[in-house]
PDB file of C-alpha atoms in Angstrom:
ATOM      1  CA  MET F   1       0.000   0.000   0.000  1.00  0.00           C
ATOM      2  CA  LYS F   2       1.297   3.431  -0.955  1.00  0.00           C
ATOM      3  CA  LYS F   3       1.720   5.862   1.916  1.00  0.00           C
ATOM      4  CA  TYR F   4      -0.560   8.877   1.878  1.00  0.00           C
ATOM      5  CA  ILE F   5      -0.629  12.578   2.600  1.00  0.00           C
ATOM      6  CA  LEU F   6      -3.772  14.128   4.017  1.00  0.00           C
ATOM      7  CA  VAL F   7      -4.720  17.601   2.797  1.00  0.00           C
ATOM      8  CA  VAL F   8      -7.110  19.315   5.205  1.00  0.00           C
ATOM      9  CA  ASN F   9      -8.908  22.548   4.366  1.00  0.00           C
ATOM     10  CA  GLY F  10     -10.751  24.586   6.938  1.00  0.00           C
ATOM     11  CA  PRO F  11     -13.568  27.103   6.971  1.00  0.00           C
ATOM     12  CA  ASN F  12     -14.725  28.820   3.802  1.00  0.00           C
ATOM     13  CA  LEU F  13     -12.217  27.046   1.578  1.00  0.00           C
ATOM     14  CA  ASN F  14     -15.130  25.164   0.047  1.00  0.00           C
ATOM     15  CA  LEU F  15     -15.928  28.562  -1.530  1.00  0.00           C
ATOM     16  CA  LEU F  16     -12.678  28.817  -3.489  1.00  0.00           C
ATOM     17  CA  GLY F  17     -13.294  30.023  -7.024  1.00  0.00           C
ATOM     18  CA  ARG F  18     -16.195  32.160  -5.829  1.00  0.00           C
ATOM     19  CA  ARG F  19     -14.872  33.834  -2.688  1.00  0.00           C
ATOM     20  CA  GLN F  20     -12.668  36.855  -3.323  1.00  0.00           C
ATOM     21  CA  PRO F  21     -10.962  35.474  -6.459  1.00  0.00           C
ATOM     22  CA  GLU F  22      -8.606  38.463  -6.477  1.00  0.00           C
ATOM     23  CA  ILE F  23      -7.096  37.068  -3.244  1.00  0.00           C
ATOM     24  CA  TYR F  24      -7.758  33.325  -3.436  1.00  0.00           C
ATOM     25  CA  GLY F  25      -7.755  32.699  -7.176  1.00  0.00           C
ATOM     26  CA  LYS F  26     -10.363  31.406  -9.589  1.00  0.00           C
ATOM     27  CA  ARG F  27      -9.888  27.662  -9.158  1.00  0.00           C
ATOM     28  CA  THR F  28     -12.239  25.657  -6.990  1.00  0.00           C
ATOM     29  CA  LEU F  29     -10.990  23.444  -4.189  1.00  0.00           C
ATOM     30  CA  ASP F  30     -11.823  20.372  -6.295  1.00  0.00           C
ATOM     31  CA  GLU F  31      -9.715  21.748  -9.152  1.00  0.00           C
ATOM     32  CA  ILE F  32      -6.779  22.393  -6.826  1.00  0.00           C
ATOM     33  CA  ASN F  33      -7.100  18.901  -5.362  1.00  0.00           C
ATOM     34  CA  SER F  34      -7.257  17.302  -8.828  1.00  0.00           C
ATOM     35  CA  ARG F  35      -4.117  19.153  -9.877  1.00  0.00           C
ATOM     36  CA  LEU F  36      -2.280  17.853  -6.804  1.00  0.00           C
ATOM     37  CA  VAL F  37      -3.304  14.292  -7.639  1.00  0.00           C
ATOM     38  CA  ASP F  38      -2.084  14.772 -11.219  1.00  0.00           C
ATOM     39  CA  ILE F  39       1.298  16.015 -10.000  1.00  0.00           C
ATOM     40  CA  PHE F  40       1.946  13.585  -7.137  1.00  0.00           C
ATOM     41  CA  SER F  41       0.005  10.382  -7.896  1.00  0.00           C
ATOM     42  CA  LYS F  42       3.203   8.402  -8.511  1.00  0.00           C
ATOM     43  CA  GLN F  43       4.815   9.473  -5.240  1.00  0.00           C
ATOM     44  CA  ALA F  44       1.980   9.312  -2.724  1.00  0.00           C
ATOM     45  CA  GLU F  45      -1.715   8.815  -2.400  1.00  0.00           C
ATOM     46  CA  LEU F  46      -3.427  12.094  -1.567  1.00  0.00           C
ATOM     47  CA  ARG F  47      -6.530  12.196   0.595  1.00  0.00           C
ATOM     48  CA  PHE F  48      -8.637  15.290   1.080  1.00  0.00           C
ATOM     49  CA  GLU F  49     -10.874  16.660   3.808  1.00  0.00           C
ATOM     50  CA  GLN F  50     -12.644  19.992   4.085  1.00  0.00           C
ATOM     51  CA  SER F  51     -14.700  21.198   7.011  1.00  0.00           C
ATOM     52  CA  ASN F  52     -16.000  24.448   8.364  1.00  0.00           C
ATOM     53  CA  SER F  53     -16.003  22.815  11.804  1.00  0.00           C
ATOM     54  CA  GLU F  54     -13.075  23.105  14.196  1.00  0.00           C
ATOM     55  CA  CYS F  55     -14.125  19.815  15.788  1.00  0.00           C
ATOM     56  CA  ALA F  56     -14.019  17.934  12.470  1.00  0.00           C
ATOM     57  CA  ILE F  57     -10.559  19.312  11.687  1.00  0.00           C
ATOM     58  CA  ILE F  58      -9.276  18.168  15.072  1.00  0.00           C
ATOM     59  CA  ASP F  59     -10.825  14.726  14.503  1.00  0.00           C
ATOM     60  CA  CYS F  60      -8.978  14.486  11.135  1.00  0.00           C
ATOM     61  CA  LEU F  61      -5.697  15.417  12.792  1.00  0.00           C
ATOM     62  CA  HIS F  62      -6.191  12.819  15.531  1.00  0.00           C
ATOM     63  CA  ARG F  63      -7.236  10.080  13.103  1.00  0.00           C
ATOM     64  CA  CYS F  64      -4.411  10.519  10.605  1.00  0.00           C
ATOM     65  CA  GLY F  65      -1.756  11.945  12.882  1.00  0.00           C
ATOM     66  CA  PHE F  66      -1.154   8.565  14.520  1.00  0.00           C
ATOM     67  CA  ASP F  67      -1.536   6.483  11.356  1.00  0.00           C
ATOM     68  CA  THR F  68       1.873   5.057  10.421  1.00  0.00           C
ATOM     69  CA  GLU F  69       0.844   5.061   6.745  1.00  0.00           C
ATOM     70  CA  CYS F  70       0.402   8.865   6.843  1.00  0.00           C
ATOM     71  CA  MET F  71       3.497  10.696   5.556  1.00  0.00           C
ATOM     72  CA  GLY F  72       2.159  13.985   6.841  1.00  0.00           C
ATOM     73  CA  ILE F  73      -0.657  16.475   6.781  1.00  0.00           C
ATOM     74  CA  VAL F  74      -1.045  19.657   4.755  1.00  0.00           C
ATOM     75  CA  LEU F  75      -3.334  22.004   6.679  1.00  0.00           C
ATOM     76  CA  ASN F  76      -4.975  25.197   5.530  1.00  0.00           C
ATOM     77  CA  ALA F  77      -6.814  26.021   8.740  1.00  0.00           C
ATOM     78  CA  GLY F  78      -8.296  29.214   7.315  1.00  0.00           C
ATOM     79  CA  ALA F  79      -9.290  31.676  10.022  1.00  0.00           C
ATOM     80  CA  TYR F  80      -8.672  29.030  12.710  1.00  0.00           C
ATOM     81  CA  THR F  81      -4.971  29.665  12.050  1.00  0.00           C
ATOM     82  CA  HIS F  82      -5.192  32.894  13.997  1.00  0.00           C
ATOM     83  CA  TYR F  83      -6.962  31.776  17.157  1.00  0.00           C
ATOM     84  CA  SER F  84      -7.525  28.019  17.468  1.00  0.00           C
ATOM     85  CA  TYR F  85      -5.376  26.809  20.307  1.00  0.00           C
ATOM     86  CA  ALA F  86      -7.403  23.585  20.159  1.00  0.00           C
ATOM     87  CA  ILE F  87      -6.072  22.892  16.638  1.00  0.00           C
ATOM     88  CA  ALA F  88      -2.559  23.884  17.761  1.00  0.00           C
ATOM     89  CA  ASP F  89      -2.824  21.438  20.668  1.00  0.00           C
ATOM     90  CA  ALA F  90      -4.000  18.673  18.309  1.00  0.00           C
ATOM     91  CA  ILE F  91      -1.025  19.280  15.994  1.00  0.00           C
ATOM     92  CA  ALA F  92       1.374  19.251  18.938  1.00  0.00           C
ATOM     93  CA  ALA F  93      -0.089  15.943  20.140  1.00  0.00           C
ATOM     94  CA  ILE F  94       0.459  13.934  16.945  1.00  0.00           C
ATOM     95  CA  PRO F  95       3.667  12.473  15.538  1.00  0.00           C
ATOM     96  CA  ALA F  96       2.808  13.115  11.864  1.00  0.00           C
ATOM     97  CA  PRO F  97       4.383  16.312  10.522  1.00  0.00           C
ATOM     98  CA  VAL F  98       1.953  19.087   9.640  1.00  0.00           C
ATOM     99  CA  VAL F  99       2.698  21.785   7.080  1.00  0.00           C
ATOM    100  CA  GLU F 100       0.644  24.958   7.443  1.00  0.00           C
ATOM    101  CA  VAL F 101      -0.548  26.347   4.105  1.00  0.00           C
ATOM    102  CA  HIS F 102      -2.138  29.609   3.020  1.00  0.00           C
ATOM    103  CA  ILE F 103      -3.019  30.702  -0.487  1.00  0.00           C
ATOM    104  CA  SER F 104      -2.486  34.378   0.301  1.00  0.00           C
ATOM    105  CA  ASN F 105       0.456  35.931   2.101  1.00  0.00           C
ATOM    106  CA  ILE F 106      -1.099  36.215   5.547  1.00  0.00           C
ATOM    107  CA  PHE F 107       1.661  38.604   6.635  1.00  0.00           C
ATOM    108  CA  ALA F 108       0.700  41.148   3.969  1.00  0.00           C
ATOM    109  CA  ARG F 109      -2.979  41.293   4.915  1.00  0.00           C
ATOM    110  CA  ASP F 110      -5.051  42.418   7.895  1.00  0.00           C
ATOM    111  CA  GLU F 111      -3.104  42.687  11.142  1.00  0.00           C
ATOM    112  CA  PHE F 112      -5.071  39.872  12.806  1.00  0.00           C
ATOM    113  CA  ARG F 113      -4.089  37.513   9.964  1.00  0.00           C
ATOM    114  CA  SER F 114      -0.359  38.060  10.490  1.00  0.00           C
ATOM    115  CA  ARG F 115      -0.316  35.876  13.612  1.00  0.00           C
ATOM    116  CA  SER F 116      -0.512  32.105  13.405  1.00  0.00           C
ATOM    117  CA  VAL F 117      -1.051  30.183  16.627  1.00  0.00           C
ATOM    118  CA  ILE F 118      -0.466  26.895  14.793  1.00  0.00           C
ATOM    119  CA  ALA F 119       2.882  27.793  13.157  1.00  0.00           C
ATOM    120  CA  PRO F 120       5.000  27.057  16.264  1.00  0.00           C
ATOM    121  CA  VAL F 121       3.813  23.423  16.319  1.00  0.00           C
ATOM    122  CA  CYS F 122       3.956  22.804  12.553  1.00  0.00           C
ATOM    123  CA  ALA F 123       6.911  21.317  10.702  1.00  0.00           C
ATOM    124  CA  GLY F 124       6.808  24.304   8.365  1.00  0.00           C
ATOM    125  CA  SER F 125       4.630  26.928   6.720  1.00  0.00           C
ATOM    126  CA  VAL F 126       4.008  27.931   3.121  1.00  0.00           C
ATOM    127  CA  SER F 127       2.018  31.053   2.258  1.00  0.00           C
ATOM    128  CA  GLY F 128       1.559  33.562  -0.481  1.00  0.00           C
ATOM    129  CA  PHE F 129       2.088  31.354  -3.532  1.00  0.00           C
ATOM    130  CA  GLY F 130      -1.565  30.914  -4.439  1.00  0.00           C
ATOM    131  CA  GLU F 131      -2.591  27.341  -5.106  1.00  0.00           C
ATOM    132  CA  ASP F 132       1.097  26.463  -5.522  1.00  0.00           C
ATOM    133  CA  SER F 133       1.370  26.751  -1.732  1.00  0.00           C
ATOM    134  CA  TYR F 134      -0.320  23.328  -1.590  1.00  0.00           C
ATOM    135  CA  ARG F 135       2.073  21.863  -4.167  1.00  0.00           C
ATOM    136  CA  LEU F 136       5.095  23.154  -2.271  1.00  0.00           C
ATOM    137  CA  ALA F 137       3.788  21.723   1.009  1.00  0.00           C
ATOM    138  CA  VAL F 138       3.114  18.284  -0.476  1.00  0.00           C
ATOM    139  CA  GLU F 139       6.524  18.292  -2.117  1.00  0.00           C
ATOM    140  CA  ALA F 140       8.166  19.173   1.201  1.00  0.00           C
ATOM    141  CA  LEU F 141       6.449  16.244   2.944  1.00  0.00           C
ATOM    142  CA  ILE F 142       7.500  13.830   0.200  1.00  0.00           C
ATOM    143  CA  LEU F 143      11.101  15.048   0.388  1.00  0.00           C
ATOM    144  CA  ARG F 144      11.050  14.880   4.185  1.00  0.00           C
ATOM    145  CA  HIS F 145       9.774  11.331   4.081  1.00  0.00           C
ATOM    146  CA  GLY F 146      12.699  10.459   1.852  1.00  0.00           C
TER     147      GLY F 146
END
């Protein structure tokens, strides 16, 4: 069985392609996910979750974070990035590496967006490269896994 990477998207990312395309781009989440599969299908299985619920995101982290077949987790926590200590605690509790991802450069936006409470417990962060932020994060996990 091929090892997998879980890509988790948080609140409002189900609206990609319709929500503020000047910031988040014109592609839908399904289109971004399909592109990732096209790029990485030979190296790893990709699995995808999206939820607007903090609880569901934490459940995903718990479920996959202890799975020895999971190479790592790519997480775009959306607005939870800036205030969810519960998600930060879940990341800190699991052995699987988590890469924080943002489509926009969170440091060049509203002041409240320039602080990530999850960054200190993530293996790394990628932001500001549009949908390529996901590609870079997946690539980093594959390289890290060796």
